[in-house]
mmCIF file of C-alpha atoms and ligand atoms in Angstrom:
data_model
loop_
_atom_site.group_PDB
_atom_site.id
_atom_site.type_symbol
_atom_site.label_atom_id
_atom_site.label_comp_id
_atom_site.label_asym_id
_atom_site.label_seq_id
_atom_site.Cartn_x
_atom_site.Cartn_y
_atom_site.Cartn_z
ATOM 1 C CA MET F 1 24.528 7.248 1.378
ATOM 2 C CA GLN F 2 23.257 6.241 4.777
ATOM 3 C CA LEU F 3 20.446 3.738 5.212
ATOM 4 C CA THR F 4 18.645 3.839 8.564
ATOM 5 C CA VAL F 5 16.270 0.997 9.376
ATOM 6 C CA LEU F 6 12.998 2.277 10.855
ATOM 7 C CA GLY F 7 11.127 -1.010 10.916
ATOM 8 C CA THR F 8 11.214 -4.540 9.559
ATOM 9 C CA ALA F 9 8.195 -6.395 10.939
ATOM 10 C CA THR F 10 5.503 -8.110 8.895
ATOM 11 C CA PRO F 11 2.597 -8.518 8.755
ATOM 12 C CA TYR F 12 2.054 -6.528 11.970
ATOM 13 C CA PRO F 13 4.259 -4.408 14.228
ATOM 14 C CA LEU F 14 5.721 -5.616 17.523
ATOM 15 C CA PRO F 15 6.895 -3.557 20.522
ATOM 16 C CA GLY F 16 10.031 -1.731 19.401
ATOM 17 C CA LYS F 17 9.681 -3.180 15.922
ATOM 18 C CA PRO F 18 7.546 -1.253 13.413
ATOM 19 C CA CYS F 19 6.586 -2.637 10.015
ATOM 20 C CA SER F 20 8.623 -1.928 6.871
ATOM 21 C CA GLY F 21 10.290 1.444 6.635
ATOM 22 C CA TYR F 22 13.707 2.961 5.928
ATOM 23 C CA LEU F 23 15.315 6.374 5.752
ATOM 24 C CA LEU F 24 17.870 6.828 2.982
ATOM 25 C CA GLN F 25 20.001 9.955 3.098
ATOM 26 C CA GLY F 26 22.793 11.124 0.844
ATOM 27 C CA SER F 27 24.237 14.146 -0.846
ATOM 28 C CA GLY F 28 25.016 12.644 -4.221
ATOM 29 C CA LEU F 29 27.362 13.948 -6.830
ATOM 30 C CA ARG F 30 24.736 15.744 -8.878
ATOM 31 C CA GLY F 31 25.119 19.470 -8.596
ATOM 32 C CA SER F 32 27.637 19.226 -5.784
ATOM 33 C CA GLY F 33 30.476 20.484 -7.946
ATOM 34 C CA SER F 34 32.557 17.771 -6.347
ATOM 35 C CA GLN F 35 35.147 17.836 -9.127
ATOM 36 C CA GLN F 36 35.972 21.438 -8.356
ATOM 37 C CA PRO F 37 38.482 22.163 -5.621
ATOM 38 C CA GLY F 38 36.940 23.913 -2.672
ATOM 39 C CA ALA F 39 33.376 23.127 -3.716
ATOM 40 C CA THR F 40 30.955 22.524 -0.897
ATOM 41 C CA ALA F 41 28.851 19.389 -0.722
ATOM 42 C CA ALA F 42 25.247 19.467 -1.872
ATOM 43 C CA PRO F 43 22.642 19.496 0.891
ATOM 44 C CA SER F 44 21.662 16.058 2.062
ATOM 45 C CA THR F 45 18.637 14.450 0.448
ATOM 46 C CA SER F 46 16.277 12.419 2.671
ATOM 47 C CA ILE F 47 13.869 9.797 1.347
ATOM 48 C CA TRP F 48 11.424 7.800 3.504
ATOM 49 C CA ILE F 49 11.145 4.410 1.837
ATOM 50 C CA ASP F 50 7.928 2.566 2.766
ATOM 51 C CA ALA F 51 5.673 3.967 5.474
ATOM 52 C CA GLY F 52 4.902 0.819 7.445
ATOM 53 C CA THR F 53 2.997 0.933 10.714
ATOM 54 C CA GLY F 54 5.050 2.670 13.395
ATOM 55 C CA THR F 55 7.740 4.066 11.125
ATOM 56 C CA LEU F 56 6.620 7.707 11.220
ATOM 57 C CA ALA F 57 7.487 7.884 14.920
ATOM 58 C CA GLU F 58 10.894 6.270 14.347
ATOM 59 C CA LEU F 59 11.573 8.520 11.343
ATOM 60 C CA GLN F 60 11.417 11.545 13.634
ATOM 61 C CA ARG F 61 14.406 10.284 15.613
ATOM 62 C CA PHE F 62 16.495 11.098 12.543
ATOM 63 C CA THR F 63 14.753 13.841 10.560
ATOM 64 C CA ARG F 64 11.724 16.090 10.655
ATOM 65 C CA LEU F 65 8.791 14.928 8.564
ATOM 66 C CA GLU F 66 8.560 18.283 6.838
ATOM 67 C CA ASP F 67 12.231 18.116 5.858
ATOM 68 C CA LEU F 68 11.796 14.990 3.732
ATOM 69 C CA ASP F 69 12.564 15.386 0.038
ATOM 70 C CA ALA F 70 10.373 12.441 -0.970
ATOM 71 C CA ILE F 71 8.477 9.396 0.213
ATOM 72 C CA TRP F 72 8.731 6.231 -1.900
ATOM 73 C CA ILE F 73 6.126 3.483 -1.486
ATOM 74 C CA SER F 74 6.779 0.002 -2.905
ATOM 75 C CA HIS F 75 3.153 -1.190 -2.925
ATOM 76 C CA ARG F 76 -0.184 -0.573 -1.248
ATOM 77 C CA HIS F 77 -0.183 -3.280 1.437
ATOM 78 C CA ALA F 78 -0.846 -1.818 4.883
ATOM 79 C CA ASP F 79 2.474 -2.942 6.383
ATOM 80 C CA HIS F 80 4.141 -0.589 3.854
ATOM 81 C CA THR F 81 1.667 2.308 3.677
ATOM 82 C CA ALA F 82 -0.353 2.648 6.896
ATOM 83 C CA ASP F 83 1.689 5.512 8.346
ATOM 84 C CA LEU F 84 0.962 7.663 5.296
ATOM 85 C CA LEU F 85 -2.467 8.116 6.888
ATOM 86 C CA VAL F 86 -1.042 9.729 10.012
ATOM 87 C CA ALA F 87 1.658 11.548 8.028
ATOM 88 C CA TYR F 88 -1.260 13.203 6.260
ATOM 89 C CA TYR F 89 -2.758 14.151 9.633
ATOM 90 C CA ALA F 90 0.605 15.582 10.713
ATOM 91 C CA LEU F 91 0.921 17.715 7.587
ATOM 92 C CA ARG F 92 -2.727 18.721 7.447
ATOM 93 C CA HIS F 93 -3.905 19.035 11.036
ATOM 94 C CA SER F 94 -0.863 19.873 13.188
ATOM 95 C CA SER F 95 1.367 22.882 13.701
ATOM 96 C CA LEU F 96 3.879 21.584 11.148
ATOM 97 C CA ARG F 97 4.246 23.978 8.268
ATOM 98 C CA PRO F 98 6.173 22.323 5.438
ATOM 99 C CA ALA F 99 7.609 24.791 2.945
ATOM 100 C CA ALA F 100 6.303 22.779 0.029
ATOM 101 C CA LYS F 101 4.310 19.661 -0.796
ATOM 102 C CA ILE F 102 6.164 16.448 -0.035
ATOM 103 C CA ARG F 103 6.648 14.319 -3.097
ATOM 104 C CA VAL F 104 5.142 10.812 -2.810
ATOM 105 C CA ILE F 105 6.260 8.296 -5.428
ATOM 106 C CA GLY F 106 4.011 5.242 -5.293
ATOM 107 C CA PRO F 107 1.869 2.786 -7.210
ATOM 108 C CA GLU F 108 -1.067 3.987 -9.268
ATOM 109 C CA ALA F 109 -4.146 5.240 -7.400
ATOM 110 C CA LEU F 110 -2.347 5.406 -4.051
ATOM 111 C CA ALA F 111 -4.028 8.721 -3.219
ATOM 112 C CA ASP F 112 -7.447 7.246 -3.980
ATOM 113 C CA ARG F 113 -6.697 4.266 -1.752
ATOM 114 C CA LEU F 114 -5.718 6.533 1.144
ATOM 115 C CA ALA F 115 -8.846 8.628 0.625
ATOM 116 C CA GLU F 116 -11.004 5.502 0.824
ATOM 117 C CA PHE F 117 -9.956 5.287 4.463
ATOM 118 C CA LEU F 118 -9.687 8.977 5.275
ATOM 119 C CA GLY F 119 -12.997 9.867 3.647
ATOM 120 C CA PRO F 120 -13.984 11.663 0.441
ATOM 121 C CA ASP F 121 -13.164 15.094 1.891
ATOM 122 C CA ALA F 122 -9.515 14.039 2.097
ATOM 123 C CA VAL F 123 -8.990 13.742 -1.660
ATOM 124 C CA ARG F 124 -8.301 17.439 -2.076
ATOM 125 C CA GLY F 125 -6.355 17.645 1.168
ATOM 126 C CA LEU F 126 -4.073 14.776 0.189
ATOM 127 C CA HIS F 127 -3.148 16.587 -3.004
ATOM 128 C CA GLU F 128 -2.527 19.784 -1.031
ATOM 129 C CA VAL F 129 0.143 18.235 1.209
ATOM 130 C CA PHE F 130 1.547 15.541 -1.096
ATOM 131 C CA ALA F 131 2.675 15.753 -4.721
ATOM 132 C CA PHE F 132 2.010 12.279 -6.095
ATOM 133 C CA THR F 133 4.109 10.616 -8.787
ATOM 134 C CA GLU F 134 2.502 7.357 -9.931
ATOM 135 C CA MET F 135 4.671 4.388 -10.868
ATOM 136 C CA SER F 136 3.615 1.953 -13.592
ATOM 137 C CA GLY F 137 6.221 -0.248 -15.219
ATOM 138 C CA TRP F 138 9.837 0.849 -15.275
ATOM 139 C CA GLY F 139 10.706 4.415 -14.395
ATOM 140 C CA GLU F 140 13.253 6.779 -12.952
ATOM 141 C CA THR F 141 13.520 10.215 -11.430
ATOM 142 C CA VAL F 142 15.911 12.456 -9.545
ATOM 143 C CA VAL F 143 15.303 13.574 -5.960
ATOM 144 C CA GLY F 144 17.821 16.126 -4.751
ATOM 145 C CA GLY F 145 21.233 14.590 -5.301
ATOM 146 C CA LEU F 146 19.956 11.019 -5.626
ATOM 147 C CA GLU F 147 18.856 9.078 -8.694
ATOM 148 C CA LEU F 148 15.931 6.683 -8.240
ATOM 149 C CA ALA F 149 15.059 3.875 -10.658
ATOM 150 C CA TRP F 150 12.237 1.380 -10.137
ATOM 151 C CA GLY F 151 10.843 -1.677 -11.826
ATOM 152 C CA PRO F 152 7.867 -4.012 -11.418
ATOM 153 C CA VAL F 153 8.254 -7.099 -9.221
ATOM 154 C CA ALA F 154 6.159 -10.200 -8.501
ATOM 155 C CA HIS F 155 3.910 -9.739 -5.469
ATOM 156 C CA GLY F 156 0.403 -10.402 -6.744
ATOM 157 C CA VAL F 157 -0.446 -6.674 -6.632
ATOM 158 C CA PRO F 158 1.259 -3.734 -8.364
ATOM 159 C CA ALA F 159 4.628 -3.696 -6.581
ATOM 160 C CA PHE F 160 8.039 -2.230 -7.296
ATOM 161 C CA ALA F 161 11.696 -2.613 -6.380
ATOM 162 C CA LEU F 162 13.913 0.446 -6.142
ATOM 163 C CA THR F 163 17.534 1.253 -6.907
ATOM 164 C CA VAL F 164 18.962 4.491 -5.517
ATOM 165 C CA SER F 165 22.313 5.845 -6.671
ATOM 166 C CA ASP F 166 24.317 8.816 -5.481
ATOM 167 C CA GLY F 167 26.600 8.655 -8.517
ATOM 168 C CA SER F 168 29.291 6.626 -6.776
ATOM 169 C CA SER F 169 27.369 3.816 -5.092
ATOM 170 C CA ALA F 170 23.929 2.244 -5.313
ATOM 171 C CA ILE F 171 21.541 0.179 -3.213
ATOM 172 C CA THR F 172 18.589 -1.894 -4.388
ATOM 173 C CA TYR F 173 15.514 -2.530 -2.214
ATOM 174 C CA SER F 174 13.315 -5.493 -3.121
ATOM 175 C CA GLY F 175 10.056 -4.145 -1.746
ATOM 176 C CA ASP F 176 7.868 -7.240 -1.370
ATOM 177 C CA THR F 177 8.337 -9.804 -4.112
ATOM 178 C CA ALA F 178 8.873 -13.395 -5.102
ATOM 179 C CA PRO F 179 12.183 -14.041 -6.881
ATOM 180 C CA CYS F 180 12.037 -12.395 -10.314
ATOM 181 C CA THR F 181 14.385 -11.377 -13.097
ATOM 182 C CA SER F 182 13.570 -7.677 -12.768
ATOM 183 C CA LEU F 183 14.844 -7.626 -9.175
ATOM 184 C CA VAL F 184 18.075 -9.371 -10.223
ATOM 185 C CA GLU F 185 18.539 -6.912 -13.098
ATOM 186 C CA MET F 186 18.075 -3.960 -10.773
ATOM 187 C CA ALA F 187 20.377 -5.346 -8.090
ATOM 188 C CA GLU F 188 23.127 -5.900 -10.676
ATOM 189 C CA GLU F 189 23.611 -2.129 -10.526
ATOM 190 C CA SER F 190 24.184 -2.158 -6.767
ATOM 191 C CA ALA F 191 26.735 -3.315 -4.240
ATOM 192 C CA THR F 192 24.036 -3.753 -1.589
ATOM 193 C CA LEU F 193 20.673 -5.522 -1.764
ATOM 194 C CA LEU F 194 18.082 -4.825 0.934
ATOM 195 C CA CYS F 195 15.974 -7.957 0.509
ATOM 196 C CA GLU F 196 12.724 -9.129 2.010
ATOM 197 C CA VAL F 197 12.476 -12.642 3.441
ATOM 198 C CA GLY F 198 8.737 -12.929 3.877
ATOM 199 C CA TYR F 199 8.610 -16.722 3.672
ATOM 200 C CA SER F 200 10.096 -19.188 6.115
ATOM 201 C CA ARG F 201 9.397 -21.902 3.544
ATOM 202 C CA GLN F 202 8.151 -22.170 -0.019
ATOM 203 C CA ALA F 203 4.477 -21.431 -0.575
ATOM 204 C CA LEU F 204 2.652 -24.644 -1.423
ATOM 205 C CA GLY F 205 -0.147 -24.489 -3.961
ATOM 206 C CA ASP F 206 -0.245 -20.707 -4.226
ATOM 207 C CA GLU F 207 1.823 -18.494 -6.488
ATOM 208 C CA ALA F 208 4.857 -17.275 -4.520
ATOM 209 C CA VAL F 209 4.825 -13.629 -3.469
ATOM 210 C CA HIS F 210 7.860 -13.501 -1.127
ATOM 211 C CA HIS F 211 11.473 -14.717 -0.821
ATOM 212 C CA THR F 212 12.599 -17.596 1.374
ATOM 213 C CA PRO F 213 16.141 -17.303 2.796
ATOM 214 C CA GLU F 214 17.339 -19.595 -0.003
ATOM 215 C CA ASP F 215 15.605 -17.382 -2.584
ATOM 216 C CA ALA F 216 17.281 -14.295 -1.092
ATOM 217 C CA ALA F 217 20.684 -15.979 -1.338
ATOM 218 C CA ARG F 218 20.075 -16.929 -4.976
ATOM 219 C CA THR F 219 18.864 -13.431 -5.897
ATOM 220 C CA ALA F 220 21.917 -11.853 -4.238
ATOM 221 C CA ALA F 221 24.317 -14.308 -5.890
ATOM 222 C CA ALA F 222 22.705 -13.922 -9.334
ATOM 223 C CA ALA F 223 22.942 -10.128 -9.092
ATOM 224 C CA GLY F 224 26.522 -10.248 -7.838
ATOM 225 C CA VAL F 225 25.994 -7.916 -4.898
ATOM 226 C CA GLU F 226 28.647 -7.662 -2.191
ATOM 227 C CA THR F 227 26.242 -7.361 0.730
ATOM 228 C CA ILE F 228 22.702 -8.500 1.434
ATOM 229 C CA ILE F 229 20.676 -6.897 4.213
ATOM 230 C CA LEU F 230 17.836 -9.186 5.290
ATOM 231 C CA THR F 231 14.551 -7.556 6.291
ATOM 232 C CA HIS F 232 10.782 -8.162 6.486
ATOM 233 C CA LEU F 233 11.398 -11.632 7.942
ATOM 234 C CA ALA F 234 8.357 -13.897 8.164
ATOM 235 C CA ASP F 235 7.064 -13.887 11.721
ATOM 236 C CA ASP F 236 7.782 -17.622 12.072
ATOM 237 C CA LEU F 237 11.341 -17.312 10.756
ATOM 238 C CA ASP F 238 14.101 -17.299 13.379
ATOM 239 C CA PRO F 239 16.562 -14.513 12.446
ATOM 240 C CA ALA F 240 19.684 -16.575 13.185
ATOM 241 C CA ASP F 241 18.237 -19.413 11.128
ATOM 242 C CA ALA F 242 17.556 -17.016 8.252
ATOM 243 C CA VAL F 243 21.179 -15.797 8.261
ATOM 244 C CA ARG F 244 22.487 -19.373 8.356
ATOM 245 C CA ARG F 245 20.284 -20.435 5.438
ATOM 246 C CA VAL F 246 21.348 -17.423 3.334
ATOM 247 C CA HIS F 247 24.983 -18.112 4.191
ATOM 248 C CA ASP F 248 24.693 -21.602 2.710
ATOM 249 C CA ALA F 249 24.187 -20.197 -0.791
ATOM 250 C CA PHE F 250 25.648 -16.683 -0.741
ATOM 251 C CA ALA F 251 29.332 -15.945 -0.148
ATOM 252 C CA GLY F 252 29.027 -12.201 0.416
ATOM 253 C CA ALA F 253 28.368 -10.224 3.574
ATOM 254 C CA ILE F 254 25.038 -10.865 5.325
ATOM 255 C CA ILE F 255 23.471 -8.285 7.627
ATOM 256 C CA LEU F 256 20.241 -8.589 9.565
ATOM 257 C CA ALA F 257 18.247 -5.347 9.520
ATOM 258 C CA GLU F 258 17.199 -4.144 12.975
ATOM 259 C CA PRO F 259 15.227 -0.975 13.763
ATOM 260 C CA GLY F 260 17.597 1.887 14.582
ATOM 261 C CA HIS F 261 20.567 0.396 12.773
ATOM 262 C CA ALA F 262 22.261 2.606 10.209
ATOM 263 C CA PHE F 263 24.558 1.515 7.425
ATOM 264 C CA VAL F 264 26.750 3.382 4.972
ATOM 265 C CA VAL F 265 25.869 1.960 1.560
HETATM 266 ZN ZN1 ZN J 1 3.142 -6.916 0.542
HETATM 267 ZN ZN1 ZN J 2 5.055 -6.598 3.401
#
């Protein structure tokens, strides 16, 4: 699979740096007939993971919106969902003519939340361009050649982490979350963990809802991943400092996510 970083910023976008968003593409083994000599590879599957502010524009550097196989949304915070509003405009009010509804896998009542902004007339329109699959608790599905599995994480609102497998390798994305056992369990299946680092330091007084660099190192080490990709860094966290602090407690490879970077995972 190939992971392309569309944006990493939080809680607001910066020039050249959209909020959270990723494009994951892969063919997978399912249905490819890869065991048979001479078989051709399955068509590539493309999934837009989190639609943070500014990521729709970046997405189009790599694929057409209407060619997406699915959109997966970790939780309803605006830095992960805002560009769904303009994706709806693109699919509903432009010359784009998608062949079918685009599947949107997200937390419960996501369509209703979008319609609260777009207006009551949009409820029907949203369901005409998107096919919503609501996540609650643990779940899994297949999109093209890729297998998706998600589980609830600790972010103070309904939020999910995601593991995607192509049958030979897997990557886990934390979404937004404090350290939690469900994220470790999911990442145990993967060689790569794409992990948020939304805290520069521990939250004092409040219940934690993000990872510090030390938390990210501990989560990666507990799950036994080979590589951690750091993303969604707190705006007061120096990137080089974040890498150094993760390095102190995690012996594997450490990569800093930057918009436009692509990794084979
Ligand atoms: Zn959040
Ligand atoms: Zn966030």
